[in-house]
CSV table of C-alpha atoms in Angstrom, one decimal:
chain,number,residue,atom,x,y,z
A,482,UNK,CA,-56.6,-17.7,14.2
A,483,UNK,CA,-59.3,-15.2,12.6
A,484,UNK,CA,-59.4,-11.8,14.2
A,485,UNK,CA,-58.8,-10.8,17.8
A,486,UNK,CA,-60.4,-11.9,20.8
A,487,UNK,CA,-60.5,-14.9,23.3
A,488,UNK,CA,-61.9,-17.4,20.9
A,489,UNK,CA,-60.7,-18.4,17.6
A,490,UNK,CA,-64.4,-18.7,16.2
A,491,UNK,CA,-63.5,-20.0,12.7
A,492,UNK,CA,-61.9,-22.8,14.5
A,493,UNK,CA,-65.4,-22.9,16.5
A,494,UNK,CA,-67.4,-23.3,13.1
A,495,UNK,CA,-65.0,-26.0,12.0
A,496,UNK,CA,-65.6,-28.2,15.0
A,497,UNK,CA,-69.3,-27.9,15.1
A,498,UNK,CA,-69.7,-28.4,11.6
A,499,UNK,CA,-67.9,-31.5,11.8
A,500,UNK,CA,-70.0,-32.4,14.9
A,501,UNK,CA,-73.2,-31.8,13.1
A,502,UNK,CA,-72.1,-33.8,10.1
A,503,UNK,CA,-71.7,-36.9,12.2
A,504,UNK,CA,-74.2,-36.5,15.4
A,505,UNK,CA,-73.8,-38.7,18.0
A,506,UNK,CA,-77.1,-40.0,19.9
A,507,UNK,CA,-77.6,-38.3,23.4
A,508,UNK,CA,-74.7,-36.0,23.1
A,509,UNK,CA,-76.8,-32.9,23.0
A,510,UNK,CA,-78.6,-33.6,26.4
A,511,UNK,CA,-77.6,-30.0,27.5
A,512,UNK,CA,-79.4,-28.5,24.8
A,513,UNK,CA,-82.2,-30.7,25.2
A,514,UNK,CA,-82.7,-30.0,28.8
A,515,UNK,CA,-82.3,-26.1,28.1
A,516,UNK,CA,-84.7,-26.2,25.6
A,517,UNK,CA,-87.3,-27.7,27.9
A,518,UNK,CA,-86.4,-25.5,30.5
A,519,UNK,CA,-86.6,-22.1,28.5
A,520,UNK,CA,-90.3,-23.3,27.4
A,521,UNK,CA,-91.3,-23.9,31.3
A,522,UNK,CA,-90.0,-20.4,31.8
A,523,UNK,CA,-92.1,-18.9,29.0
A,524,UNK,CA,-95.0,-20.8,30.1
A,525,UNK,CA,-95.0,-18.8,33.4
A,526,UNK,CA,-95.1,-15.5,31.4
A,527,UNK,CA,-98.3,-14.0,30.9
A,528,UNK,CA,-97.8,-12.6,27.5
A,529,UNK,CA,-98.0,-13.5,24.0
A,530,UNK,CA,-95.0,-12.9,21.3
A,531,UNK,CA,-95.7,-11.9,18.0
A,532,UNK,CA,-92.0,-12.4,16.9
A,533,UNK,CA,-89.6,-14.6,18.6
A,534,UNK,CA,-86.0,-15.2,17.5
A,535,UNK,CA,-84.3,-18.6,18.4
A,536,UNK,CA,-80.6,-17.1,18.4
A,537,UNK,CA,-77.5,-19.4,18.0
A,538,UNK,CA,-79.3,-22.5,19.0
A,539,UNK,CA,-77.3,-25.2,17.1
A,540,UNK,CA,-80.3,-27.3,16.2
A,541,UNK,CA,-83.7,-26.4,15.1
A,542,UNK,CA,-84.9,-27.8,18.6
A,543,UNK,CA,-85.2,-24.2,20.0
A,544,UNK,CA,-87.0,-22.7,16.9
A,545,UNK,CA,-89.5,-25.6,16.5
A,546,UNK,CA,-90.0,-25.3,20.6
A,547,UNK,CA,-90.9,-21.7,20.6
A,548,UNK,CA,-93.2,-22.1,17.5
A,549,UNK,CA,-94.8,-25.0,19.1
A,550,UNK,CA,-95.0,-23.5,22.7
A,551,UNK,CA,-98.3,-21.5,21.7
A,552,UNK,CA,-96.4,-18.2,23.1
A,553,UNK,CA,-94.8,-17.1,19.8
A,554,UNK,CA,-96.8,-16.0,16.6
A,555,UNK,CA,-93.8,-16.2,14.3
A,556,UNK,CA,-90.3,-17.7,14.9
A,557,UNK,CA,-86.7,-16.4,12.9
A,558,UNK,CA,-84.0,-18.8,13.6
A,559,UNK,CA,-80.5,-17.2,13.4
A,560,UNK,CA,-77.2,-19.1,13.5
A,561,UNK,CA,-73.5,-18.6,13.1
A,562,UNK,CA,-73.3,-20.0,9.6
A,563,UNK,CA,-75.0,-21.4,6.9
A,564,UNK,CA,-74.2,-25.3,7.6
A,565,UNK,CA,-76.6,-25.1,10.7
A,566,UNK,CA,-79.6,-25.1,8.8
A,567,UNK,CA,-81.2,-28.1,7.1
A,568,UNK,CA,-84.1,-28.1,4.5
A,569,UNK,CA,-86.5,-28.7,7.4
A,570,UNK,CA,-86.0,-25.2,8.3
A,571,UNK,CA,-87.8,-23.9,5.6
A,572,UNK,CA,-90.7,-23.5,8.1
A,573,UNK,CA,-88.8,-20.7,9.5
A,574,UNK,CA,-87.3,-17.2,8.4
A,575,UNK,CA,-83.6,-17.2,9.1
A,576,UNK,CA,-80.5,-15.2,9.2
A,577,UNK,CA,-76.9,-15.8,10.1
A,578,UNK,CA,-74.6,-13.7,12.4
A,579,UNK,CA,-71.7,-12.1,10.5
A,580,UNK,CA,-68.0,-13.0,11.3
A,581,UNK,CA,-67.7,-9.7,13.2
A,582,UNK,CA,-70.4,-10.8,15.6
A,583,UNK,CA,-73.1,-8.6,14.0
A,584,UNK,CA,-76.7,-9.3,14.7
A,585,UNK,CA,-78.8,-9.6,11.6
A,586,UNK,CA,-81.7,-7.9,13.1
A,587,UNK,CA,-83.4,-4.6,12.8
A,588,UNK,CA,-84.1,-2.3,15.6
A,589,UNK,CA,-87.2,-3.1,17.5
A,590,UNK,CA,-88.3,-6.0,15.3
A,591,UNK,CA,-88.6,-8.5,17.7
A,592,UNK,CA,-90.4,-9.1,21.0
A,593,UNK,CA,-88.7,-12.2,22.3
A,594,UNK,CA,-85.1,-13.5,21.6
A,595,UNK,CA,-83.9,-16.5,23.2
A,596,UNK,CA,-80.3,-18.0,22.9
A,597,UNK,CA,-79.2,-21.3,24.2
A,598,UNK,CA,-75.7,-22.5,24.9
A,599,UNK,CA,-73.7,-20.0,22.7
A,600,UNK,CA,-73.1,-16.9,24.2
A,601,UNK,CA,-70.3,-18.1,26.3
A,602,UNK,CA,-68.1,-18.3,23.0
A,603,UNK,CA,-68.7,-14.6,21.9
A,604,UNK,CA,-65.8,-12.7,22.1
A,605,UNK,CA,-67.9,-9.3,22.7
A,606,UNK,CA,-70.7,-10.3,25.1
A,607,UNK,CA,-71.4,-7.0,26.4
A,608,UNK,CA,-71.7,-5.7,22.4
A,609,UNK,CA,-74.0,-8.7,21.7
A,610,UNK,CA,-76.3,-8.2,24.4
A,611,UNK,CA,-76.5,-4.2,23.8
A,612,UNK,CA,-77.3,-5.5,20.1
A,613,UNK,CA,-79.8,-8.0,21.4
A,614,UNK,CA,-81.3,-5.0,23.5
A,615,UNK,CA,-81.6,-2.7,20.6
A,616,UNK,CA,-83.5,-5.5,18.5
A,617,UNK,CA,-86.3,-6.1,21.4
A,618,UNK,CA,-89.4,-3.9,21.0
A,619,UNK,CA,-90.3,-2.0,24.2
A,620,UNK,CA,-91.3,-4.7,27.1
A,621,UNK,CA,-89.5,-7.5,24.8
A,622,UNK,CA,-88.1,-10.3,26.6
A,623,UNK,CA,-84.7,-11.6,26.5
A,624,UNK,CA,-84.0,-15.3,27.7
A,625,UNK,CA,-80.5,-17.1,27.8
A,626,UNK,CA,-78.5,-19.9,29.0
A,627,UNK,CA,-75.0,-20.9,28.8
A,628,UNK,CA,-72.1,-22.8,30.8
A,629,UNK,CA,-71.2,-21.0,33.9
A,630,UNK,CA,-68.6,-21.3,36.6
A,631,UNK,CA,-68.1,-24.7,37.8
A,632,UNK,CA,-68.8,-26.3,34.3
A,633,UNK,CA,-66.2,-29.1,33.6
A,634,UNK,CA,-64.3,-28.1,36.8
A,635,UNK,CA,-63.6,-31.9,37.5
A,636,UNK,CA,-61.7,-32.2,33.9
A,637,UNK,CA,-60.2,-28.7,34.4
A,638,UNK,CA,-58.2,-29.9,37.5
A,639,UNK,CA,-57.4,-33.4,36.2
A,640,UNK,CA,-55.6,-32.0,33.2
A,641,UNK,CA,-54.0,-29.1,34.9
A,642,UNK,CA,-52.7,-31.5,37.5
A,643,UNK,CA,-51.5,-34.2,35.1
A,644,UNK,CA,-49.7,-31.7,32.5
A,645,UNK,CA,-48.2,-30.0,35.9
A,646,UNK,CA,-46.7,-33.7,36.8
A,647,UNK,CA,-45.6,-34.6,33.6
A,648,UNK,CA,-44.6,-31.2,31.7
A,649,UNK,CA,-43.5,-29.1,34.7
A,650,UNK,CA,-46.6,-26.5,33.4
A,651,UNK,CA,-50.0,-26.4,32.3
A,652,UNK,CA,-51.7,-24.5,29.3
A,653,UNK,CA,-55.3,-23.2,29.5
A,654,UNK,CA,-57.4,-26.5,28.0
A,655,UNK,CA,-60.9,-25.2,28.9
A,656,UNK,CA,-62.8,-22.0,28.3
A,657,UNK,CA,-63.1,-19.6,31.3
A,658,UNK,CA,-66.9,-19.5,32.2
A,659,UNK,CA,-68.5,-16.4,33.7
A,660,UNK,CA,-70.3,-16.5,37.1
A,661,UNK,CA,-73.8,-15.3,38.3
A,662,UNK,CA,-72.7,-11.8,39.3
A,663,UNK,CA,-71.2,-11.2,35.6
A,664,UNK,CA,-74.3,-12.0,34.1
A,665,UNK,CA,-76.4,-9.6,36.4
A,666,UNK,CA,-73.8,-6.9,35.7
A,667,UNK,CA,-73.6,-7.4,31.9
A,668,UNK,CA,-77.7,-7.3,31.7
A,669,UNK,CA,-77.8,-4.0,33.4
A,670,UNK,CA,-75.0,-2.6,31.3
A,671,UNK,CA,-76.8,-3.6,28.3
A,672,UNK,CA,-79.8,-1.5,29.6
A,673,UNK,CA,-82.4,-4.4,30.4
A,674,UNK,CA,-84.9,-3.9,32.9
A,675,UNK,CA,-85.8,-6.4,35.7
A,676,UNK,CA,-82.6,-8.4,35.2
A,677,UNK,CA,-82.8,-12.0,36.9
A,678,UNK,CA,-80.1,-14.7,36.9
A,679,UNK,CA,-80.0,-17.9,38.3
A,680,UNK,CA,-77.7,-21.2,38.0
A,681,UNK,CA,-79.0,-24.8,37.2
A,682,UNK,CA,-76.4,-27.6,38.0
A,683,UNK,CA,-76.4,-31.0,36.8
A,684,UNK,CA,-74.0,-33.9,37.5
A,685,UNK,CA,-73.6,-36.3,34.6
A,686,UNK,CA,-71.6,-40.0,35.3
A,687,UNK,CA,-69.7,-41.3,32.7
A,688,UNK,CA,-67.6,-44.8,32.6
A,689,UNK,CA,-64.2,-42.8,32.2
A,690,UNK,CA,-62.7,-39.6,31.3
A,691,UNK,CA,-62.4,-40.3,27.8
A,692,UNK,CA,-66.2,-41.0,27.5
A,693,UNK,CA,-66.6,-37.5,28.5
A,694,UNK,CA,-64.2,-36.3,26.1
A,695,UNK,CA,-65.9,-38.1,23.3
A,696,UNK,CA,-69.4,-36.0,24.3
A,697,UNK,CA,-67.5,-32.7,24.4
A,698,UNK,CA,-66.1,-33.6,20.8
A,699,UNK,CA,-69.6,-34.4,19.8
A,700,UNK,CA,-71.0,-31.2,20.9
A,701,UNK,CA,-68.2,-29.4,18.8
A,702,UNK,CA,-67.0,-27.7,22.1
A,703,UNK,CA,-63.4,-28.5,22.0
A,704,UNK,CA,-60.7,-25.8,23.0
A,705,UNK,CA,-61.2,-22.8,20.9
A,706,UNK,CA,-59.1,-20.3,23.2
A,707,UNK,CA,-56.7,-17.9,20.9
A,708,UNK,CA,-53.9,-18.3,23.4
A,709,UNK,CA,-54.4,-22.2,23.6
A,710,UNK,CA,-51.3,-24.2,23.5
A,711,UNK,CA,-50.4,-25.3,20.0
A,712,UNK,CA,-48.6,-28.6,21.3
A,713,UNK,CA,-51.2,-31.2,21.6
A,714,UNK,CA,-51.4,-33.0,25.0
A,715,UNK,CA,-49.3,-36.4,25.0
A,716,UNK,CA,-50.9,-39.8,25.5
A,717,UNK,CA,-49.1,-40.1,28.9
A,718,UNK,CA,-50.6,-36.9,30.1
A,719,UNK,CA,-54.1,-38.0,29.2
A,720,UNK,CA,-53.8,-41.3,30.8
A,721,UNK,CA,-52.6,-39.5,34.0
A,722,UNK,CA,-55.4,-37.0,33.7
A,723,UNK,CA,-57.8,-40.2,33.8
A,724,UNK,CA,-56.2,-41.6,36.7
A,725,UNK,CA,-56.5,-38.6,38.8
A,726,UNK,CA,-60.2,-38.0,37.6
A,727,UNK,CA,-61.0,-41.4,38.6
A,728,UNK,CA,-59.0,-41.1,42.1
A,729,UNK,CA,-60.8,-37.6,42.9
A,730,UNK,CA,-64.2,-37.6,41.4
A,731,UNK,CA,-65.6,-41.2,41.0
A,732,UNK,CA,-68.6,-42.7,42.7
A,733,UNK,CA,-68.1,-46.1,44.6
A,734,UNK,CA,-69.2,-48.0,41.5
A,735,UNK,CA,-66.2,-46.7,39.3
A,736,UNK,CA,-67.9,-44.1,37.1
A,737,UNK,CA,-66.6,-40.4,37.2
A,738,UNK,CA,-68.8,-37.4,37.6
A,739,UNK,CA,-68.9,-34.2,35.4
A,740,UNK,CA,-70.5,-31.1,36.6
A,741,UNK,CA,-72.3,-28.9,34.0
A,742,UNK,CA,-73.4,-25.5,35.3
A,743,UNK,CA,-76.0,-23.5,33.3
A,744,UNK,CA,-76.4,-20.1,34.0
A,745,UNK,CA,-79.6,-18.5,33.2
A,746,UNK,CA,-80.4,-14.5,32.4
A,747,UNK,CA,-83.5,-12.8,31.6
A,748,UNK,CA,-84.2,-9.0,31.3
A,749,UNK,CA,-86.8,-6.9,29.5
A,750,UNK,CA,-86.6,-4.2,27.2
A,751,UNK,CA,-87.5,-0.9,29.2
A,752,UNK,CA,-91.3,-0.1,29.1
A,753,UNK,CA,-93.4,2.7,31.2
A,754,UNK,CA,-95.7,-0.2,32.2
A,755,UNK,CA,-93.1,-2.2,34.1
A,756,UNK,CA,-92.5,-2.2,37.6
A,757,UNK,CA,-89.9,0.3,38.8
A,758,UNK,CA,-88.0,0.2,41.9
A,759,UNK,CA,-88.5,3.2,44.7
A,760,UNK,CA,-86.4,6.3,44.3
A,761,UNK,CA,-83.9,6.7,47.0
A,762,UNK,CA,-85.7,8.8,49.8
A,763,UNK,CA,-89.0,8.4,48.7
A,764,UNK,CA,-90.0,5.8,51.5
A,765,UNK,CA,-93.0,7.3,53.6
A,766,UNK,CA,-91.6,5.8,57.0
A,767,UNK,CA,-87.9,5.4,58.0
A,768,UNK,CA,-86.4,2.1,59.0
A,769,UNK,CA,-85.8,3.3,62.3
A,770,UNK,CA,-89.5,4.1,63.0
A,771,UNK,CA,-90.5,0.3,61.7
A,772,UNK,CA,-87.8,-1.2,63.9
A,773,UNK,CA,-89.2,0.7,67.3
A,774,UNK,CA,-92.3,-1.6,67.4
A,775,UNK,CA,-90.1,-4.5,67.5
A,776,UNK,CA,-87.9,-3.1,70.5
A,777,UNK,CA,-88.2,-5.4,73.8
A,778,UNK,CA,-89.5,-3.4,76.8
A,779,UNK,CA,-88.0,-4.0,80.1
A,780,UNK,CA,-90.6,-5.9,81.6
A,781,UNK,CA,-90.8,-8.4,78.5
A,782,UNK,CA,-87.1,-9.4,78.7
């Protein structure tokens, strides 16, 4: 274990380094989908950004997408280790998040920061969001996507039930995921204006639970919980879990379903030009007066 917190981030880096060294075609479908989605969202923003940051996007897909979007003049790519970068990244300025989750950005040095599929593995997420807000210039935009509640729910249930049946108890095998209310509260706590959150859920079908597990390993997203059981699951538990999965979460053709719920959050660095909510008591007409015009008269009943 490295340091304290929920996640063993050194183990995370080991898993991801191994995954990047032997990429599996198609296993990055969630990342590719989120890159396309973020570019669609940016196209609806009537603003040009002089400096954009692709924060912890695993591959160069996000950085290249921002640079080619026509919305960003200069793109900086920041990852969690040097091994994420390839020779092709010479086109971008780059930096590395320090082991203590310190963001290598000066205050008010960017006006767009985008993070995809990584913030759910940060031990101090409130602190990271505060750092991101500090790095943005006034009226700068923050956009992020990461797995939310419901992701891999079928796998979680199947593994837990199988382990309880065969071992008499179950250990945490899948990381906890934030829900949409948590995301909104975190944005407000970090000082972002006009916070918005939404969820995009996609169901992916596999031939078996073992094919799903192969994709998870190819993503470098195995269990990195600090409190994980150090005792690996037995073959019998895996086989029973696969049976439960197939029984409860399969389609008529025998293929199983896996849910991936992507939680999106966005917020702006406060600026005087932004729309502000009315102060309590500042309304010019009361709600009671407004409702009077809709009251039914006796002869209209």
